[in-house]
mmCIF file of C-alpha atoms in Angstrom:
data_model
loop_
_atom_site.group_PDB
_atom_site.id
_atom_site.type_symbol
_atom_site.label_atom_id
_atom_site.label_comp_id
_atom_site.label_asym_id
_atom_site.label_seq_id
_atom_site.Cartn_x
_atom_site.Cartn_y
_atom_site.Cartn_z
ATOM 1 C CA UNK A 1 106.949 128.188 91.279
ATOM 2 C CA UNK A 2 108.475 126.181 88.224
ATOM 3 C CA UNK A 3 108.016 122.606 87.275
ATOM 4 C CA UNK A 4 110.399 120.854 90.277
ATOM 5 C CA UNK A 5 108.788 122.874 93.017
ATOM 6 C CA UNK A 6 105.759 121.530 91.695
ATOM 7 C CA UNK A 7 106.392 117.969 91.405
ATOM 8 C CA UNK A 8 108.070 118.118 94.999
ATOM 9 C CA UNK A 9 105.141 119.526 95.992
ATOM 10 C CA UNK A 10 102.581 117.151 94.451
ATOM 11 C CA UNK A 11 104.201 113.863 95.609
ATOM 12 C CA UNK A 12 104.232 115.171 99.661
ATOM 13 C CA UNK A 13 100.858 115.594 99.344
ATOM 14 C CA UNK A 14 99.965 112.529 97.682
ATOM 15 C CA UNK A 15 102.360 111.002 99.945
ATOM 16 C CA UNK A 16 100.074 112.579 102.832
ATOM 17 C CA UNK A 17 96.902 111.084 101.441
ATOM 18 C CA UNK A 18 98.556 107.961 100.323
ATOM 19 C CA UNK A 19 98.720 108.031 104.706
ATOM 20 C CA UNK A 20 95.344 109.638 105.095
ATOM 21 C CA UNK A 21 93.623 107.020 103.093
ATOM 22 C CA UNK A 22 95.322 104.048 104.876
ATOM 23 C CA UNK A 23 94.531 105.480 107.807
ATOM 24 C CA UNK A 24 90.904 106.037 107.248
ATOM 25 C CA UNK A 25 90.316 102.743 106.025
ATOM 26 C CA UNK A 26 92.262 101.203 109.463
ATOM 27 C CA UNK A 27 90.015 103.008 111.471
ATOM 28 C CA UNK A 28 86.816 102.643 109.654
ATOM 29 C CA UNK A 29 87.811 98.547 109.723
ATOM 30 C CA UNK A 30 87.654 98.766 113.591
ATOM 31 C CA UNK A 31 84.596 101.040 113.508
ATOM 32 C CA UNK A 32 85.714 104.034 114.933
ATOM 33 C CA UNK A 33 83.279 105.967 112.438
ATOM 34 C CA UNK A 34 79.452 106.176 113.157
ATOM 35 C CA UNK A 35 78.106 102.807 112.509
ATOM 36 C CA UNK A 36 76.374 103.236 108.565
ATOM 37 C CA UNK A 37 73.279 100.907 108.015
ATOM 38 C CA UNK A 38 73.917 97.293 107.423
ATOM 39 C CA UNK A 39 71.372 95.694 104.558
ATOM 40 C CA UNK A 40 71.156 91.315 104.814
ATOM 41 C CA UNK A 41 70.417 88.772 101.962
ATOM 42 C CA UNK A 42 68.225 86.381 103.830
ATOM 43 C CA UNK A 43 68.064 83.552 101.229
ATOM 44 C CA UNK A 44 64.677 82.286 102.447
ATOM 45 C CA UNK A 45 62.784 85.696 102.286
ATOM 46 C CA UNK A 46 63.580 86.029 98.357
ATOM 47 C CA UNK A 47 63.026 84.287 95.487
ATOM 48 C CA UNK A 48 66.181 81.668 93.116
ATOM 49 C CA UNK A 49 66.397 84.800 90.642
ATOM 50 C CA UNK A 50 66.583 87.480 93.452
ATOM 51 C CA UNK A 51 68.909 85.234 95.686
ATOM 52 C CA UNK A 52 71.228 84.904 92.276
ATOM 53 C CA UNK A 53 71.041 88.597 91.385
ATOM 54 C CA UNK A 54 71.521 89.464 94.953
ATOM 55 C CA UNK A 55 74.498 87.164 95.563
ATOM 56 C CA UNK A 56 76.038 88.400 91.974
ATOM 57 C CA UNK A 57 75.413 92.211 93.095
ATOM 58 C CA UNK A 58 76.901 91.445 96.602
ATOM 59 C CA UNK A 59 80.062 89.819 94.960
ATOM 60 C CA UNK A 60 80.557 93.160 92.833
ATOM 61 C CA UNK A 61 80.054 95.188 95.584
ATOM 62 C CA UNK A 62 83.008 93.617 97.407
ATOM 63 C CA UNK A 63 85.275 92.608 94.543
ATOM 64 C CA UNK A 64 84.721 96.418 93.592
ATOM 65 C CA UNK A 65 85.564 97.956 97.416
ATOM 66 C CA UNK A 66 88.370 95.812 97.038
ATOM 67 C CA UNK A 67 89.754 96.862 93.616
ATOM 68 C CA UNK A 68 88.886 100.599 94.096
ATOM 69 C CA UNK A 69 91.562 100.170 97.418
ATOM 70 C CA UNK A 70 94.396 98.942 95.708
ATOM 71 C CA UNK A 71 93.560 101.647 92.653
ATOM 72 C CA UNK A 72 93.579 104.857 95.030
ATOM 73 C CA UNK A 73 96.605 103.205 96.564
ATOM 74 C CA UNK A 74 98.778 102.538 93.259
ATOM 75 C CA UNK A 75 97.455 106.123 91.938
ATOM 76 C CA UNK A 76 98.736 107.641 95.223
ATOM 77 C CA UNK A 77 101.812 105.657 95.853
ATOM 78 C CA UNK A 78 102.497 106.315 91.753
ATOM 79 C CA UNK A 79 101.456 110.174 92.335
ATOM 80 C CA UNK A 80 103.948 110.208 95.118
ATOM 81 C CA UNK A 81 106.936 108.698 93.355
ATOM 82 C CA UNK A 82 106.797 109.714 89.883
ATOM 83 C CA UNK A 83 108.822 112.425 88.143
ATOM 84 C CA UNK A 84 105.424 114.078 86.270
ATOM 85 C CA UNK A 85 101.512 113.021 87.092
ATOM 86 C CA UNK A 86 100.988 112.748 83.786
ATOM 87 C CA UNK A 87 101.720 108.840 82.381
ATOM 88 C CA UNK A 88 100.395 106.371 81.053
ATOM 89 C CA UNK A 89 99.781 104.512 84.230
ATOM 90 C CA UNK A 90 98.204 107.014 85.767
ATOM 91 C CA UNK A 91 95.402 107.727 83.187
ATOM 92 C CA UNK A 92 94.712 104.156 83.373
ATOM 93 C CA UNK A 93 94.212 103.740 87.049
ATOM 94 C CA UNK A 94 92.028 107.226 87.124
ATOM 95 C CA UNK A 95 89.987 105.525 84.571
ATOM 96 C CA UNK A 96 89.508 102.104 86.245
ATOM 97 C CA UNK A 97 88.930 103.976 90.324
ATOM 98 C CA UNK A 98 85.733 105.928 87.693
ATOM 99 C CA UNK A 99 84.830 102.715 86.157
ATOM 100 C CA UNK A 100 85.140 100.914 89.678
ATOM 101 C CA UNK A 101 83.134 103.148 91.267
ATOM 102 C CA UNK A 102 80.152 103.165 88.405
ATOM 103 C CA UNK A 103 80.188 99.535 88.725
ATOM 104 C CA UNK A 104 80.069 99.984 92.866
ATOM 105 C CA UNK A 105 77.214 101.995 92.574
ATOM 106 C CA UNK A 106 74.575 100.164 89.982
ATOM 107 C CA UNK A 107 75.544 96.993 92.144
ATOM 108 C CA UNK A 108 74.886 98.429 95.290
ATOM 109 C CA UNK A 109 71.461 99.934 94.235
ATOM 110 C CA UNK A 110 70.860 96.588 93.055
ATOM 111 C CA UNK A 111 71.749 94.560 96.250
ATOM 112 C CA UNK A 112 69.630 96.914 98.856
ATOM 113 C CA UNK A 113 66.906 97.060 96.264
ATOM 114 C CA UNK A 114 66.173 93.197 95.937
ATOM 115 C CA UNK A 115 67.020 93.043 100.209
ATOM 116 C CA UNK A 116 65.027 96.030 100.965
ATOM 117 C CA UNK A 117 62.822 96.998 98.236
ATOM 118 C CA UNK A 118 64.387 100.586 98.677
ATOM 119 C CA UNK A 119 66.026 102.407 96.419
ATOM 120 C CA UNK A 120 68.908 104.497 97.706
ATOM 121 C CA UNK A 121 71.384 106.117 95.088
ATOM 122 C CA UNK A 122 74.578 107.805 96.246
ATOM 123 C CA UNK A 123 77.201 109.942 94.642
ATOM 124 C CA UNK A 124 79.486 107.386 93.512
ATOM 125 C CA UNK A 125 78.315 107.425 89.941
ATOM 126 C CA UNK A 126 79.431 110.646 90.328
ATOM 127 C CA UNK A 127 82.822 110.540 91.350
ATOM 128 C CA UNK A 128 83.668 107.800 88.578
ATOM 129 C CA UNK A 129 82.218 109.686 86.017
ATOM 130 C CA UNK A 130 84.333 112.872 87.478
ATOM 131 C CA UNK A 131 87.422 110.659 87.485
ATOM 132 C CA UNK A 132 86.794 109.234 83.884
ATOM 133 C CA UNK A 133 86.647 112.622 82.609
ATOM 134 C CA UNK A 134 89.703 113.708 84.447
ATOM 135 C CA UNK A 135 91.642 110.281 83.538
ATOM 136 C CA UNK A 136 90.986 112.322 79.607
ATOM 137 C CA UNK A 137 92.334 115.448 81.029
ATOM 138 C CA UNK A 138 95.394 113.539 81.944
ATOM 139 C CA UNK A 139 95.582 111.874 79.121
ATOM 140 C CA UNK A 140 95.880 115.600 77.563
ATOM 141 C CA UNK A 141 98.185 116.060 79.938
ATOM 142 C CA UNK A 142 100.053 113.422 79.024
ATOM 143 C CA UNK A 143 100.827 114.497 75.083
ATOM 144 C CA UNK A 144 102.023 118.312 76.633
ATOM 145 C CA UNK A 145 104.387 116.501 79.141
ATOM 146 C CA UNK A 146 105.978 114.277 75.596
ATOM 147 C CA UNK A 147 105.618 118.036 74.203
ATOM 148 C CA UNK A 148 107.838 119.693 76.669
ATOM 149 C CA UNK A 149 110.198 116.976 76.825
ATOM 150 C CA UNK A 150 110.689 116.505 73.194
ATOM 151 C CA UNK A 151 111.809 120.369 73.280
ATOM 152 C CA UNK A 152 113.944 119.975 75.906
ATOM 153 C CA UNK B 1 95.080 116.247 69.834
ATOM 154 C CA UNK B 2 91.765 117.672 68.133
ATOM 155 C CA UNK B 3 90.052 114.807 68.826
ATOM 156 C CA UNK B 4 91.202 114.197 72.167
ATOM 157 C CA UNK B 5 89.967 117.925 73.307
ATOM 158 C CA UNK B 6 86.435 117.321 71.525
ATOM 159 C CA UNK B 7 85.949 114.495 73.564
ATOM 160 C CA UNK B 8 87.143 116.151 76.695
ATOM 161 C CA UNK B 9 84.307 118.971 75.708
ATOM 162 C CA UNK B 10 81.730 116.505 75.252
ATOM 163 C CA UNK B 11 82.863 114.750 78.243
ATOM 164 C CA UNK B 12 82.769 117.745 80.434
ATOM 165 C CA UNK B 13 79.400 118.756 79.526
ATOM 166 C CA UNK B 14 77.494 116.135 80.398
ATOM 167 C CA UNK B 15 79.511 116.109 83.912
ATOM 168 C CA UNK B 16 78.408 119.742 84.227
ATOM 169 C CA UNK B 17 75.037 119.105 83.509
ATOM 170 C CA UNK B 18 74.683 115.964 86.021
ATOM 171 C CA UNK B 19 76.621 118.193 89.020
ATOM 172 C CA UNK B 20 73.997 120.838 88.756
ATOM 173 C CA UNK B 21 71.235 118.479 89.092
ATOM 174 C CA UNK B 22 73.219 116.426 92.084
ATOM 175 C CA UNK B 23 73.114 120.073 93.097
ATOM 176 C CA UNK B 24 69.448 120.802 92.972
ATOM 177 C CA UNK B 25 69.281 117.325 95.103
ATOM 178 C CA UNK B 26 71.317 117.863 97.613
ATOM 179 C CA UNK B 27 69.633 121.857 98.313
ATOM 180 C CA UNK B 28 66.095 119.722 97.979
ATOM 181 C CA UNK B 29 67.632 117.101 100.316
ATOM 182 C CA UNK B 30 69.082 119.797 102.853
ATOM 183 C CA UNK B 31 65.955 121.660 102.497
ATOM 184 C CA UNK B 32 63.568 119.096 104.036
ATOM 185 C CA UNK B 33 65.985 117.369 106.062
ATOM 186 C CA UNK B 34 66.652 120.954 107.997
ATOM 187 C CA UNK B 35 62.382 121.074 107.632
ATOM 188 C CA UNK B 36 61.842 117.561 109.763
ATOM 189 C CA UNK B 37 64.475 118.839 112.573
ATOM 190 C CA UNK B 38 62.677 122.060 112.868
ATOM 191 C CA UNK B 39 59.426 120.383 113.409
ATOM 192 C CA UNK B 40 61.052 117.379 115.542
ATOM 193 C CA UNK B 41 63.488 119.411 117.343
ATOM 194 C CA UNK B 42 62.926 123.108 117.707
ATOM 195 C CA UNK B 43 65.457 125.832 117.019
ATOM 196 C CA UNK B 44 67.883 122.903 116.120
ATOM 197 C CA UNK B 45 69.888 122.556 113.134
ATOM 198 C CA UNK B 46 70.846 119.692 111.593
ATOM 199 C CA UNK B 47 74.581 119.028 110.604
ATOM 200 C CA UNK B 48 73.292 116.529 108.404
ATOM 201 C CA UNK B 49 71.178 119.524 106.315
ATOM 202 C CA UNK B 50 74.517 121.766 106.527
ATOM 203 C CA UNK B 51 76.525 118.765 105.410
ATOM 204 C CA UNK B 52 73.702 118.606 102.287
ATOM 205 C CA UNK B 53 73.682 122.552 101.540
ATOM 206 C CA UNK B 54 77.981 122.578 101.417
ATOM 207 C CA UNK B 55 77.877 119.034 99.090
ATOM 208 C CA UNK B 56 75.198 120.985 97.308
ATOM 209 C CA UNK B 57 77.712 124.242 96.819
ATOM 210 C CA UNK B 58 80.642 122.170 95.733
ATOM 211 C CA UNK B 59 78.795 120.745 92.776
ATOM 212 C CA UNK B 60 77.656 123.748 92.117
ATOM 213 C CA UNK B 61 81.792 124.684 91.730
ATOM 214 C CA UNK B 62 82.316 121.696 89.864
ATOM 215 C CA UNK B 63 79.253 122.239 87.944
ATOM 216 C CA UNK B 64 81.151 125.727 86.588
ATOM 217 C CA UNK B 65 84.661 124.186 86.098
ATOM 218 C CA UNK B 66 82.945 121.268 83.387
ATOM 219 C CA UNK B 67 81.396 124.248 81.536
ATOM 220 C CA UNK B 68 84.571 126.468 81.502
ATOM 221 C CA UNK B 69 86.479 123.129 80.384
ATOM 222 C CA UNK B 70 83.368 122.735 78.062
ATOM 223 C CA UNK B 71 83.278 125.965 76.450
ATOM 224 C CA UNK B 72 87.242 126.657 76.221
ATOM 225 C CA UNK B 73 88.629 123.003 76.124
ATOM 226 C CA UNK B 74 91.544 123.825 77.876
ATOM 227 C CA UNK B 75 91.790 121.643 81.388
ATOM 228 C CA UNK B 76 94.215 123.877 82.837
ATOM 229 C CA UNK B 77 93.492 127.229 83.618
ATOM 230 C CA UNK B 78 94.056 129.465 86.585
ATOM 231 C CA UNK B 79 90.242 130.022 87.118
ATOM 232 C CA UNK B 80 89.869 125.814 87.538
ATOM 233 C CA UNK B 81 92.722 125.506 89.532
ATOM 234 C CA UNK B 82 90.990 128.253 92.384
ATOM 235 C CA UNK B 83 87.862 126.575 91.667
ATOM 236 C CA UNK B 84 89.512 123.174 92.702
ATOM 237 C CA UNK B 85 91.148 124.523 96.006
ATOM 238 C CA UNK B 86 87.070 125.928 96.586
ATOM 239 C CA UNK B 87 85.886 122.807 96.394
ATOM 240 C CA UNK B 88 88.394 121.548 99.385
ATOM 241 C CA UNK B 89 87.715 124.482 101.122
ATOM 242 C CA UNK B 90 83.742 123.157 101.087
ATOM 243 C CA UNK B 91 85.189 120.175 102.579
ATOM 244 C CA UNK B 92 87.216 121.852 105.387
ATOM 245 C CA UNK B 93 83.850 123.849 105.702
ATOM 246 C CA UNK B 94 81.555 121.355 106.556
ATOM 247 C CA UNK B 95 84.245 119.132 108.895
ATOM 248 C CA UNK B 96 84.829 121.995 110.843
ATOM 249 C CA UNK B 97 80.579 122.999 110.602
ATOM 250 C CA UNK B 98 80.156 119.396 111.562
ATOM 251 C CA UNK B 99 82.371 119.156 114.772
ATOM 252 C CA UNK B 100 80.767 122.283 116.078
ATOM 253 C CA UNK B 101 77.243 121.140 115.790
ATOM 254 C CA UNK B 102 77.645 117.475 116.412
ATOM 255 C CA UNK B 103 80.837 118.529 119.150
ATOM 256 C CA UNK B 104 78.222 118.501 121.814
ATOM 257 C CA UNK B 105 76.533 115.274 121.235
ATOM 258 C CA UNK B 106 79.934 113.070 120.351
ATOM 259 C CA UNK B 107 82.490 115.391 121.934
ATOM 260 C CA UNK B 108 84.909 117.554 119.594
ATOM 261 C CA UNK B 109 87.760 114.614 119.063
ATOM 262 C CA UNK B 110 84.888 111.981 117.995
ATOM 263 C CA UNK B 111 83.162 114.406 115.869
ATOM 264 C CA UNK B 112 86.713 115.581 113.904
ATOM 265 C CA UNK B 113 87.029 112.132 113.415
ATOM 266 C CA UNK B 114 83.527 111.743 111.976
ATOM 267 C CA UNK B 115 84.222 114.212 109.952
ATOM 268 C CA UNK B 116 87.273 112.325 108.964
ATOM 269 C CA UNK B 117 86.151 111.904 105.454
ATOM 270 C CA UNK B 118 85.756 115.493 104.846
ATOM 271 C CA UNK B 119 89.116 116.327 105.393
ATOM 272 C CA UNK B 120 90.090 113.564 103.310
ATOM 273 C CA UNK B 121 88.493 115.106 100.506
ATOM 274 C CA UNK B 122 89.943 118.414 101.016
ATOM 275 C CA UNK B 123 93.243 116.738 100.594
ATOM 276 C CA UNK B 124 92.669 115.314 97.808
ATOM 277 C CA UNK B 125 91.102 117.962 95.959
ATOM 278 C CA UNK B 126 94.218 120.113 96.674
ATOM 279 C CA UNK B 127 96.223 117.229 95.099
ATOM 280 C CA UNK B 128 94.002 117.771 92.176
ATOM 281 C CA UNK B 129 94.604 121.567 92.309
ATOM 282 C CA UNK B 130 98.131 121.241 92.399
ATOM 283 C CA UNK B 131 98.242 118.685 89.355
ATOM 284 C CA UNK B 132 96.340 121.086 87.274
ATOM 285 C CA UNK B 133 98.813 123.741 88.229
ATOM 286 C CA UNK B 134 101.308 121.604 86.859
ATOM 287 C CA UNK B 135 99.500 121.009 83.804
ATOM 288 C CA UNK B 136 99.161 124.910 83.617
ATOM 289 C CA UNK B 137 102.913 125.557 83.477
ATOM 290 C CA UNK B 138 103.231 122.310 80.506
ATOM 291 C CA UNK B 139 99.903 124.314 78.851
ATOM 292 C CA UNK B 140 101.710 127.720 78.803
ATOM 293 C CA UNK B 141 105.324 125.887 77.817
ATOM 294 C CA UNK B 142 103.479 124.292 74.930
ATOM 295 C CA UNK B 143 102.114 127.853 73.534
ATOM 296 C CA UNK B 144 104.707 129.822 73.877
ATOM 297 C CA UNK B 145 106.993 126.952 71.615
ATOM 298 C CA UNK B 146 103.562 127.001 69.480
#
């Protein structure tokens, strides 16, 4: 397969997830998915610092959920359109969905900590610190894509 | 370039290290959550324990695509980009493992769509295969003008 099949072939399936993801998020909106635990700041249970932490950790939480939609959804919609996956633009965003989702993760440990003295870690860490490595491999990428077009 | 490839090495080391012990979690995890169904429910198993043990396997495949990045420092190779399309064959794995067990609780349509997210994975990783793929045929372009 050479380099146009390729690209053809990389933006329909990014267009397809660009879809996928939309559509996931839609339905998980309107709770179609199992219903995931729910954790509550009750101001009154916790002490000023904990309400402030717990208030700041909530914030990041959503400003993060937020910012790690419109990411995926530029990364996609730029996966989907662009001529080669390896830019400028698209390192960037790779790097800030990782950083995103670090910064998801530490808050929400935080939050359901202080409301439910638990501690419950998931794999989101993870996945940013996969993405920040492969926003690097991109980046690599990025010089053999100048490479090949500087020879052409 | 030098330094760019050292710090993908470095990079990809410690990511190989921390998948292998989100590895050993997730078997411990599936272990004792398979151990509780037993006891609560006999000759039961729990999709929740399979859905541990296949997260468990794909880190294990990620795991060995950090070190191979680690110990060649070259991203895109043919051995990664099979490794990649592995790891969204986990995913189509454990939807599929998923609907069957949990089918006859929810019903086969609500349990595909439980396992919604699994499939979205898969996708995704074969996005990732196919980049890498692409970065393959730049990789070989750029050796052969080398």
């Amino acid at each position: 397969m050479d380099k146009k099949q390729l690209s053809r072939k990389i933006k329909c399936i990014s267009h397809i997830s660009l879809i996928a993801m939309v559509v996931y998020v839609v339905l998980d909106t309107f709770g179609f998915f199992p219903a995931k635990r729910s954790y509550e700041l009750n101001f009154s249970e916790h002490s000023l610092p904990e309400n402030i932490i717990g208030g700041i950790s909530m914030a990041a939480v959503v400003f993060c959920a937020v910012a790690e939609f419109v990411s995926a959804f530029m990364l996609l919609n730029d996966l989907s359109k662009k001529r080669t996956p390896f830019t400028l633009r698209i390192c960037n965003l790779l790097r800030n969905l990782g950083v995103y989702f670090i910064i998801d993760e530490i808050a929400s440990a935080v939050f359901v900590f202080i409301v439910s003295r638990e501690i419950r870690i998931e794999l989101f860490w993870f996945a940013g610190l996969v993405l920040y490595a492969f926003s690097l491999v991109f980046r690599h990428g990025k010089r053999l894509q100048k490479q090949s077009d500087e020879t052409l | 370039m030098n330094k760019n490839i050292s710090i993908i090495k470095r990079s990809s080391l410690v990511i190989a290290i921390l998948s292998l012990l989100g590895a050993a979690m997730y078997v411990v995890a599936g272990i004792s959550v398979e151990r509780m169904s037993a006891t609560l429910l006999r000759n039961y198993i729990s999709a929740v324990g399979i859905g541990y043990f296949i997260n468990a396997a794909a880190l294990a495949v990620a795991a060995l695509i950090f070190f191979r990045i680690f110990r060649s420092g070259r991203p895109f190779t043919r051995g990664n980009i099979w490794a990649v399309r592995g790891i969204a064959g986990f995913f189509i794995v454990k939807c599929l493992i998923q609907a069957v067990l949990e089918g006859k609780d929810l019903g086969i349509f609500k349990a595909v769509i439980a396992g919604g997210d699994s499939i979205f994975f898969a996708v995704l990783f074969l996005v990732i295969a196919e980049i890498l793929r692409y970065g393959r045929l730049l990789q070989t372009e750029s050796d052969e003008t080398l």
